[in-house]
Coordinates of C-alpha atoms in Angstrom, one line a residue:
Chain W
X1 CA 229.9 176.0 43.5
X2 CA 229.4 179.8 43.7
X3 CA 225.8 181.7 44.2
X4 CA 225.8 182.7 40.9
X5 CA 224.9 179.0 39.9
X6 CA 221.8 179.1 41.1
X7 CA 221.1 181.7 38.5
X8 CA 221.7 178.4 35.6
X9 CA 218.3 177.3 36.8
X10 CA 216.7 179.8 34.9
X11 CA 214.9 179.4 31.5
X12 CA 213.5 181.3 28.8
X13 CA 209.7 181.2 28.6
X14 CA 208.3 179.3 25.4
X15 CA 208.4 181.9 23.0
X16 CA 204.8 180.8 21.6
X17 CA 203.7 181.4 25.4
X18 CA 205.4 185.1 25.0
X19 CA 204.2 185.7 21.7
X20 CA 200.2 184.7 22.6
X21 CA 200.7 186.7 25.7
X22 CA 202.2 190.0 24.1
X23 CA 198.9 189.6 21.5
X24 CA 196.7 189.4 24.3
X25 CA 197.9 192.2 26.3
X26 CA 198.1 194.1 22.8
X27 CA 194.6 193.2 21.7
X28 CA 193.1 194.9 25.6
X29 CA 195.3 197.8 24.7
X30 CA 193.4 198.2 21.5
X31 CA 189.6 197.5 22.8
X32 CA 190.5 199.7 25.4
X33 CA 191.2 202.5 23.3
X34 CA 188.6 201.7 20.9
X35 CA 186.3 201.7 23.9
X36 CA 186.8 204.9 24.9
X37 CA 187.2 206.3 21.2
X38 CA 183.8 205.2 20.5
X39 CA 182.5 206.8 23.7
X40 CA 183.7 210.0 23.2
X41 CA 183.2 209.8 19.3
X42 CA 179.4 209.2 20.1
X43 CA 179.0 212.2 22.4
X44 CA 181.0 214.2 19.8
X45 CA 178.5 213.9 17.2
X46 CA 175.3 214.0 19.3
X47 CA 177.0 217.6 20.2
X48 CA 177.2 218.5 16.6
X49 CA 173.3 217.5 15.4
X50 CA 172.4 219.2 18.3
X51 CA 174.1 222.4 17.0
X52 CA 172.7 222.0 13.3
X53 CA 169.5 220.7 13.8
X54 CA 169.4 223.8 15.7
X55 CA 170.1 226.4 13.3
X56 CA 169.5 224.6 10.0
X57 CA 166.1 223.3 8.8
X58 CA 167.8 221.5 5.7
X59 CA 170.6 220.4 8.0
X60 CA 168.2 219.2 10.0
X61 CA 166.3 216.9 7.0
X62 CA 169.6 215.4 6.1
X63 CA 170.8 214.4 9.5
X64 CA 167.7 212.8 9.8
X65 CA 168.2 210.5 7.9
X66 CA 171.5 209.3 9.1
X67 CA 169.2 207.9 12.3
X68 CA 167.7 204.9 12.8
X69 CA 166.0 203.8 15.4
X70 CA 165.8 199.9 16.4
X71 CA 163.9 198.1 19.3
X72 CA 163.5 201.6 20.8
X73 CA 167.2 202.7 20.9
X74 CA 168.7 205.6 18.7
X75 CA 171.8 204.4 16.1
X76 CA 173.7 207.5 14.6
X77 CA 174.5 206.1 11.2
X78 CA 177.6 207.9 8.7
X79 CA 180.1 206.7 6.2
X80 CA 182.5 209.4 7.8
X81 CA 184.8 209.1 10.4
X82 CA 183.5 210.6 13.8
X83 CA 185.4 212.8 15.6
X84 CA 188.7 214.9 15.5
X85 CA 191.1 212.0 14.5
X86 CA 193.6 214.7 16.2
X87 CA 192.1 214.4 19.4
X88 CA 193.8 212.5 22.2
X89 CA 191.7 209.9 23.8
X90 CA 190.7 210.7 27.3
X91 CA 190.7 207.4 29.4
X92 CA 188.2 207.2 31.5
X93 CA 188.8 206.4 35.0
X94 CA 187.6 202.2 35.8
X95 CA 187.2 200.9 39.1
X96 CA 187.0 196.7 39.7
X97 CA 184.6 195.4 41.3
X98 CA 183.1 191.9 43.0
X99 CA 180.1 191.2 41.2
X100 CA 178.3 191.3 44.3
X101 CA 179.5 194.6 45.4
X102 CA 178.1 195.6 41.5
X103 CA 174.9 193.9 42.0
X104 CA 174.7 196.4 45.3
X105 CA 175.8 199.6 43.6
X106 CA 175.1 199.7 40.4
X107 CA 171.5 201.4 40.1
X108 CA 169.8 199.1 37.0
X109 CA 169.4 195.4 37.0
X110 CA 172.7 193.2 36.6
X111 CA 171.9 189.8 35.4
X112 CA 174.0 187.5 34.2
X113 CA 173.2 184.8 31.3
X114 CA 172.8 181.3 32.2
X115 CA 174.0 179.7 29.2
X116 CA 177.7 180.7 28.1
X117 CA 179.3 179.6 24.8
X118 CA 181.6 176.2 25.8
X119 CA 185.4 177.2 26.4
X120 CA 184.3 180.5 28.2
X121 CA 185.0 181.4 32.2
X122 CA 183.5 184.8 33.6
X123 CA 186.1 187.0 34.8
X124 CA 186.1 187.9 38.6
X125 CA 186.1 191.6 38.7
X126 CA 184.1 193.6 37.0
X127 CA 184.7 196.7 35.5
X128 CA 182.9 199.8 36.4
X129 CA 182.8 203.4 35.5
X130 CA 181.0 206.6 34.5
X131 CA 180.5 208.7 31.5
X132 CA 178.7 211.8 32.0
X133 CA 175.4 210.8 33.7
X134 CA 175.5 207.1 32.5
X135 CA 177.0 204.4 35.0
X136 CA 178.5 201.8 33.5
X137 CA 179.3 197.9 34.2
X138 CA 181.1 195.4 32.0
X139 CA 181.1 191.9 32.3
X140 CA 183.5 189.8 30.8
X141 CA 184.2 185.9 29.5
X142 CA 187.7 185.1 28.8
X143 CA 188.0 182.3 25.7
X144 CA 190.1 178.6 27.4
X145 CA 191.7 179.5 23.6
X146 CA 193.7 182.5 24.0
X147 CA 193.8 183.3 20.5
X148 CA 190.0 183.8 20.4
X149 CA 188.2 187.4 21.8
X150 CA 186.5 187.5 24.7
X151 CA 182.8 187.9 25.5
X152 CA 181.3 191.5 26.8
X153 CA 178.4 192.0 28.4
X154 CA 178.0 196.3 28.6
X155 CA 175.1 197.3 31.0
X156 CA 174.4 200.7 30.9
X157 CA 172.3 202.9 33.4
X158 CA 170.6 205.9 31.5
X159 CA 168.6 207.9 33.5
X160 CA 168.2 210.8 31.2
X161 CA 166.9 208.9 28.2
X162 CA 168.4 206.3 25.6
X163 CA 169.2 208.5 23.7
X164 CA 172.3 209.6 25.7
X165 CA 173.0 206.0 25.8
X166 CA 172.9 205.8 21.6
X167 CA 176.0 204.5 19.3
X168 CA 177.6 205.8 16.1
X169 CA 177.6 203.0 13.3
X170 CA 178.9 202.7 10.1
X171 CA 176.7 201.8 7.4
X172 CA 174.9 198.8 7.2
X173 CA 175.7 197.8 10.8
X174 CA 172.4 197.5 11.6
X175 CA 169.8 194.7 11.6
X176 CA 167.0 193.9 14.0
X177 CA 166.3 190.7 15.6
X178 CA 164.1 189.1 17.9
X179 CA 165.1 188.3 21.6
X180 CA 162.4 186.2 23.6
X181 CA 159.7 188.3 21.5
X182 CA 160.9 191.5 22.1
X183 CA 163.1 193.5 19.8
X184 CA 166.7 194.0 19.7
X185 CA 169.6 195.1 17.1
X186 CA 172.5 193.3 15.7
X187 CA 175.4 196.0 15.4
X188 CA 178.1 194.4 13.3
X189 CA 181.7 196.1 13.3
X190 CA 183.7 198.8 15.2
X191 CA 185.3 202.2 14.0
X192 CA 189.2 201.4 13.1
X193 CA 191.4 204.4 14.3
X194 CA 194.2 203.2 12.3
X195 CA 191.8 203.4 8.9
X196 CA 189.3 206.2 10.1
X197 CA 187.1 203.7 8.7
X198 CA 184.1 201.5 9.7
X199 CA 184.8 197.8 9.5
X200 CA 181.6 195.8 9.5
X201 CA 183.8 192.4 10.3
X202 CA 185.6 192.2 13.7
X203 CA 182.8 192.4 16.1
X204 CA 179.3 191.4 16.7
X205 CA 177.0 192.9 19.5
X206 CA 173.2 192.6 20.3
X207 CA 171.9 195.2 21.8
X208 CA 168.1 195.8 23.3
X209 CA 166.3 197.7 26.6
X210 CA 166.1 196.0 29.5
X211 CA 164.0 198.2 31.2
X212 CA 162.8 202.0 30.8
X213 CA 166.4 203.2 32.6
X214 CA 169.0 199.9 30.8
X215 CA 170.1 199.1 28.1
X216 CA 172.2 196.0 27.8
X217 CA 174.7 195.0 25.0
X218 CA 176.2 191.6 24.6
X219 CA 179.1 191.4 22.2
X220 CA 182.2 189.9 21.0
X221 CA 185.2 190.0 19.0
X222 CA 185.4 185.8 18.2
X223 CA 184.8 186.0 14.7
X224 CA 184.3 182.7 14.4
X225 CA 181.4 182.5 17.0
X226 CA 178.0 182.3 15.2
X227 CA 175.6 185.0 15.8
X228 CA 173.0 182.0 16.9
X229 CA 175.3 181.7 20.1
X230 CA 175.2 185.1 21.2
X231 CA 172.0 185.4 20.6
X232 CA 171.3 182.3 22.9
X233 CA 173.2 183.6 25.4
X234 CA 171.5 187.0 25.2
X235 CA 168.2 184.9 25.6
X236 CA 169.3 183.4 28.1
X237 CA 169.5 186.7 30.6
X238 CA 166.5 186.5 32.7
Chain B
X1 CA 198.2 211.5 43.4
X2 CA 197.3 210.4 40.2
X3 CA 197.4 206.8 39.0
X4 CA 200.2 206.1 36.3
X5 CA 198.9 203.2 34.6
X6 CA 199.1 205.6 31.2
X7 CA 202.5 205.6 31.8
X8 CA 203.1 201.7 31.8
X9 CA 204.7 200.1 29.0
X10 CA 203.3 196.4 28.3
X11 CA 205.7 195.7 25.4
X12 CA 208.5 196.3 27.9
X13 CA 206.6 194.5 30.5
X14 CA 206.3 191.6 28.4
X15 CA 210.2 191.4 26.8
X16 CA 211.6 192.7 30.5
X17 CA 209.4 191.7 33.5
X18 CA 207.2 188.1 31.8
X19 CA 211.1 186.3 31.9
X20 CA 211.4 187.4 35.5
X21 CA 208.1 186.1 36.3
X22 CA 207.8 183.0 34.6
X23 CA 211.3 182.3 36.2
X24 CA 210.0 183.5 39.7
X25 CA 207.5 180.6 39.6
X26 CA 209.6 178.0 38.4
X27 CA 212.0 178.5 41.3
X28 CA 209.1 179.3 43.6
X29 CA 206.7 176.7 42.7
X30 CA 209.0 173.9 40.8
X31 CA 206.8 173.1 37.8
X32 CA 206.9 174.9 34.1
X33 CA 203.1 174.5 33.7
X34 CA 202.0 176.5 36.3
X35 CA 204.9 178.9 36.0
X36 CA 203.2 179.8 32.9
X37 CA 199.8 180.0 33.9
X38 CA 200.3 181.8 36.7
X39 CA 202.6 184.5 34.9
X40 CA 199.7 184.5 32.7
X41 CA 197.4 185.2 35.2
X42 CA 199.9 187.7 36.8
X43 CA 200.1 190.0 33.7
X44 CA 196.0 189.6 33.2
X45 CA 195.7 191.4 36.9
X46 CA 198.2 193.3 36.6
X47 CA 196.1 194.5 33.0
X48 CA 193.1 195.0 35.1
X49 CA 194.2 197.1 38.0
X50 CA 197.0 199.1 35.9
X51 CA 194.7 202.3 37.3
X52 CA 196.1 201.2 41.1
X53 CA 199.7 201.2 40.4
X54 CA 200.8 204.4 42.1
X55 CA 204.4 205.1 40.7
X56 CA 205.0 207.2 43.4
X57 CA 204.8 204.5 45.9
X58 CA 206.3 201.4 44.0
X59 CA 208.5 200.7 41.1
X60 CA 206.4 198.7 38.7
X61 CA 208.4 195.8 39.2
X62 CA 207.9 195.9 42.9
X63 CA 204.4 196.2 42.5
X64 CA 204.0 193.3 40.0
X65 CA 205.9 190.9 41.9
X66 CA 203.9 191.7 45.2
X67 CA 200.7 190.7 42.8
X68 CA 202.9 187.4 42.0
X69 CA 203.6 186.6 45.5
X70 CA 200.0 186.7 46.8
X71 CA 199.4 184.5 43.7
X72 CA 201.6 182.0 44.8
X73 CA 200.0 182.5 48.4
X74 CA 196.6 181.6 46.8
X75 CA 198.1 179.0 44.9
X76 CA 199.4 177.1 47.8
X77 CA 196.3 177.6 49.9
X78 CA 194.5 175.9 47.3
X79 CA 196.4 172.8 46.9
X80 CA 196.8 172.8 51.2
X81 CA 200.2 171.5 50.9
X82 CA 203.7 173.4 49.6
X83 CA 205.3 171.1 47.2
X84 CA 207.1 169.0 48.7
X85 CA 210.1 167.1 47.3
X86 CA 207.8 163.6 46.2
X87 CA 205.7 165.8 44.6
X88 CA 208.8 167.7 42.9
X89 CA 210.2 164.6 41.8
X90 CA 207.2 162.7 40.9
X91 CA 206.7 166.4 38.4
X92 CA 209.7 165.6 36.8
X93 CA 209.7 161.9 36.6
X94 CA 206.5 162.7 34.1
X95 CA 208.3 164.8 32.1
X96 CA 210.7 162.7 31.1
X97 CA 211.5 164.3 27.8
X98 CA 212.3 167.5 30.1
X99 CA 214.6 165.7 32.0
X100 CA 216.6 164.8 29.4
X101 CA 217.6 168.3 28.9
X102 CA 218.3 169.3 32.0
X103 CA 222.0 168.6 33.4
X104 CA 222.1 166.5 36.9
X105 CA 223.2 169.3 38.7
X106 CA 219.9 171.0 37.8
X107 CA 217.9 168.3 39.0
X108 CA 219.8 168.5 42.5
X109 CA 219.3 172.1 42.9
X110 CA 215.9 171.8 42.2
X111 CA 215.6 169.2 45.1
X112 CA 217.4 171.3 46.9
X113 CA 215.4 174.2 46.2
X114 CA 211.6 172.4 47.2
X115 CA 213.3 171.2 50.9
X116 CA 213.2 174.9 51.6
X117 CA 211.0 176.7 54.1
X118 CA 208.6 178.3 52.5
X119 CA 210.3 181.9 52.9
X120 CA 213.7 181.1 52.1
X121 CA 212.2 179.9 48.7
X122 CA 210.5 182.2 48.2
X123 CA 213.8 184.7 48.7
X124 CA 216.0 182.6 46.5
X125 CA 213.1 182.6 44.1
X126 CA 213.1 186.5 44.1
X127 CA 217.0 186.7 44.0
X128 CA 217.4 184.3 41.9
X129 CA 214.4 183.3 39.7
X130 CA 213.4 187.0 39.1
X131 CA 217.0 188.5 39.5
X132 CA 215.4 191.2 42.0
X133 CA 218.2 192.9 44.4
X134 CA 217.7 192.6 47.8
X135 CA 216.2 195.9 48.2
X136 CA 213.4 195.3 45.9
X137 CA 212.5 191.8 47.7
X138 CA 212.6 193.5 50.8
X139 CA 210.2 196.2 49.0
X140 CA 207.7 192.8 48.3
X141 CA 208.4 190.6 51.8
X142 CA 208.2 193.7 54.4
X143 CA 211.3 192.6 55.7
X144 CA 214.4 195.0 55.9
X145 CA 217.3 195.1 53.5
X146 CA 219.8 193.8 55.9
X147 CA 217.3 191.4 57.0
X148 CA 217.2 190.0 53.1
X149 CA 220.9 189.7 52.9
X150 CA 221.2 187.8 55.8
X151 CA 218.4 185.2 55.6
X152 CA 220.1 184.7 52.0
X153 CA 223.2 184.7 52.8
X154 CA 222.5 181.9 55.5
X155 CA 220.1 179.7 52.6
X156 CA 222.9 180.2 50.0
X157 CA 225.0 178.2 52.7
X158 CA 222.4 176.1 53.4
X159 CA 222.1 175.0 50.0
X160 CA 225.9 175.0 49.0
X161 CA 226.3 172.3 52.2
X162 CA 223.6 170.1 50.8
X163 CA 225.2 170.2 47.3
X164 CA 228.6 169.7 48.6
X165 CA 227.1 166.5 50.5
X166 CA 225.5 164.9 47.8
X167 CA 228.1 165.5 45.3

C-alpha cells in the first residue's frame, strides 16, 4: 500500500448536485448585476428629466407622462432601455450583517413577516449597503427546492424624499393593490441586459411606504409562486 | 487594500474547487449526504462574503477551505459527538446499494479514516480529500509546514499499520 491510495477514496460529486449548484451560483451572479444595473439605471434617468424638464417645457409635458405615481411612490415608466448599455456596472460595496446588529443600525423600521411561503428558510446574514443618501437592507428566503428563486425583502431608508427611492419600469409593470387597507404597487418584471429589453415575466415585487422615511419591497423570482402568497406575506409584516 | 471578490471566478470555482470540497467532507466527515450539503453551504458563504476575500492575504483556495473547516467545526459541535466508527458503519450499512460499489479496501480505509483524532483527519482529509499541499493546509490549520509533514507522515504510518493488520 502506498500513500497515494488514500487518494482512491475520492469521488466525483453527482453531476446533478454540480450542475444545480453552478445554476445557483450563476443565477446570484445575474441578480447581482441586475441589482446594481437597475440602481444605477434609475438614478441615470432621474438625472436626465431633471436636465430636460429643466430647459424644455414640451420635454417637460412628454416626460410627464412616462410617471406614474402608485400608493404615494414615483414609477419612471419607458419602453426604452435605460442607460448607457456601454457602461460598466459599478458594484456597490455590501456589508453582512446579524439581523440584530441591522435591527440596531439601520435607521427605519426592520420588520420581518410572520407568515413565509412553506419550503422557505430566512437567510442569516443580511445584506447591507448604501447608495447615495439611501441605506439599504435586504432580507432573504432561500427555496428547500434549489431550482426555485428566492424571496427578497428590500428595505430602503430615504430621507430625502421617495422620490430618490423611485424605480424605472417597463410598460405595463404596474398595478395597484391593497395591503391591510392601505395602498401598494405590484411591479411585474426586471430590465434584461442581455435583450435591453423589459420583460414583464421573471419577477414579481410589491412595493408600498412604510412610513414617511421607508419604503419596503417584497419580491421574488419563483415564477410559480402566486401573487396571493406574496401578498400574504407582505400582509403579514406588522 | 481593496477586496477582490470582482476578480473571482465561480465557474472555475465550481469545475476546480466544488470536487475538492465535496471530497474534503467525505474524508472529513464520512458520509456523502452531508458532504454535499455542506459543500453547498460552503460555496453559499463563500457567495455572500466574496467582498472579504483579500487576495493579498490568501489564495482563494486557502480561504475557502478555512470557511469549510469552521463548517465542519460547527458541524461537529452540533451533533456533540465526532463520528465515531458505529456511527460510520451503521452510515454505510444503510446505504447498501452504495456499498456495493465500493471495493473492500474502501470500506477499510474508511474505518480506518473515522478512528482518527480529530486533527489527523482532518490533515489526511486536506491532503487527501481536497488534494491541498502541505503548505496550503498549514495556511488553514495555523500549524507550520514542517509541522504538516510530520504529523502526516506519522498518520500515513498509522494508517498503513492498521491496513497491514487487518489485511
Amino acid at each position: 500500500m502506498n500513500d497515494d491510495y488514500l487518494k482512491q477514496f475520492r469521488r466525483s460529486p453527482d453531476s446533478k448536485f454540480v450542475e444545480k449548484i453552478h445554476a445557483r451560483l450563476e443565477k446570484k451572479q445575474r441578480l447581482q448585476v441586475i441589482r446594481n444595473y437597475s440602481v444605477f439605471s434609475a438614478l441615470a434617468v432621474m438625472f436626465l428629466i431633471g436636465i430636460l424638464m429643466t430647459f424644455s417645457s414640451t420635454v417637460r409635458a412628454e416626460v410627464l407622462q412616462t410617471i406614474e405615481e402608485i400608493a404615494g411612490l414615483r414609477f419612471d415608466v419607458t419602453s426604452n432601455y435605460p442607460g448607457d448599455p456601454d457602461e460598466e456596472v459599478t458594484i456597490v460595496p455590501s456589508e453582512y450583517l446579524s439581523l440584530i446588529e441591522a435591527q440596531n443600525r439601520f435607521p427605519s423600521p426592520v420588520m420581518l413577516p410572520t407568515y413565509v411561503p412553506q419550503g422557505y428558510e430566512r437567510q442569516t446574514d443580511v445584506e447591507f449597503f448604501v447608495l447615495g443618501d439611501t441605506p439599504t437592507l435586504v432580507i432573504r428566503w432561500d427555496s428547500n427546492e434549489k431550482s426555485a428563486g428566492n424571496i427578497e425583502l428590500d428595505i430602503k431608508h430615504c430621507p430625502s424624499g421617495f422620490e430618490n427611492c423611485g424605480m424605472t419600469v417597463g410598460e405595463g409593470a404596474l398595478e395597484e393593490i391593497m395591503l391591510n387597507g392601505k395602498p401598494a404597487a405590484v411591479i411585474r418584471g426586471a430590465w434584461n441586459y442581455d435583450t435591453q429589453q423589459y420583460d414583464l415575466s421573471p419577477m414579481t415585487a410589491i412595493q408600498w411606504k412604510y412610513d414617511e422615511n421607508t419604503v419596503y419591497t417584497l419580491s421574488t423570482w419563483d415564477q410559480d409562486m402566486p401573487l396571493e402568497e406574496l401578498i400574504r406575506m407582505s400582509e403579514s409584516i406588522p | 487594500m481593496k477586496a477582490s471578490a470582482e476578480d473571482i471566478n465561480w465557474d472555475s470555482v465550481v469545475s476546480n474547487e466544488l470536487p475538492r470540497l465535496y471530497n474534503y467532507f467525505r474524508y472529513r466527515l464520512g458520509d456523502e449526504v452531508i458532504a454535499e450539503d455542506l459543500t453547498s453551504v460552503v460555496l453559499e458563504k463563500a457567495w455572500l462574503k466574496r467582498h472579504r476575500y483579500r487576495k493579498d492575504r490568501a489564495a482563494f483556495s486557502t480561504w475557502l477551505f478555512a470557511i469549510a473547516k469552521n463548517e465542519v467545526i460547527g458541524y461537529l459541535r452540533k451533533r456533540r459527538v465526532s463520528v465515531p466508527v458505529s456511527i460510520t458503519e451503521k452510515a454505510t450499512a444503510e446505504t447498501a446499494e452504495h456499498m456495493l460499489e465500493q471495493s473492500q479496501d474502501l470500506q477499510q480505509l474508511s474505518r480506518r479514516l473515522a478512528e482518527l483524532p480529530e486533527r489527523e483527519r482532518e490533515l489526511v482529509s486536506l491532503k487527501f480529500g481536497a488534494d491541498l499541499n502541505n503548505r496550503e493546509i498549514a495556511a488553514i490549520t495555523g500549524l507550520s509546514e514542517s509541522n504538516v509533514g510530520t504529523v502526516l507522515s506519522r498518520v500515513l504510518q498509522k494508517i498503513r499499520e492498521g491496513w497491514e493488520g487487518a489485511r
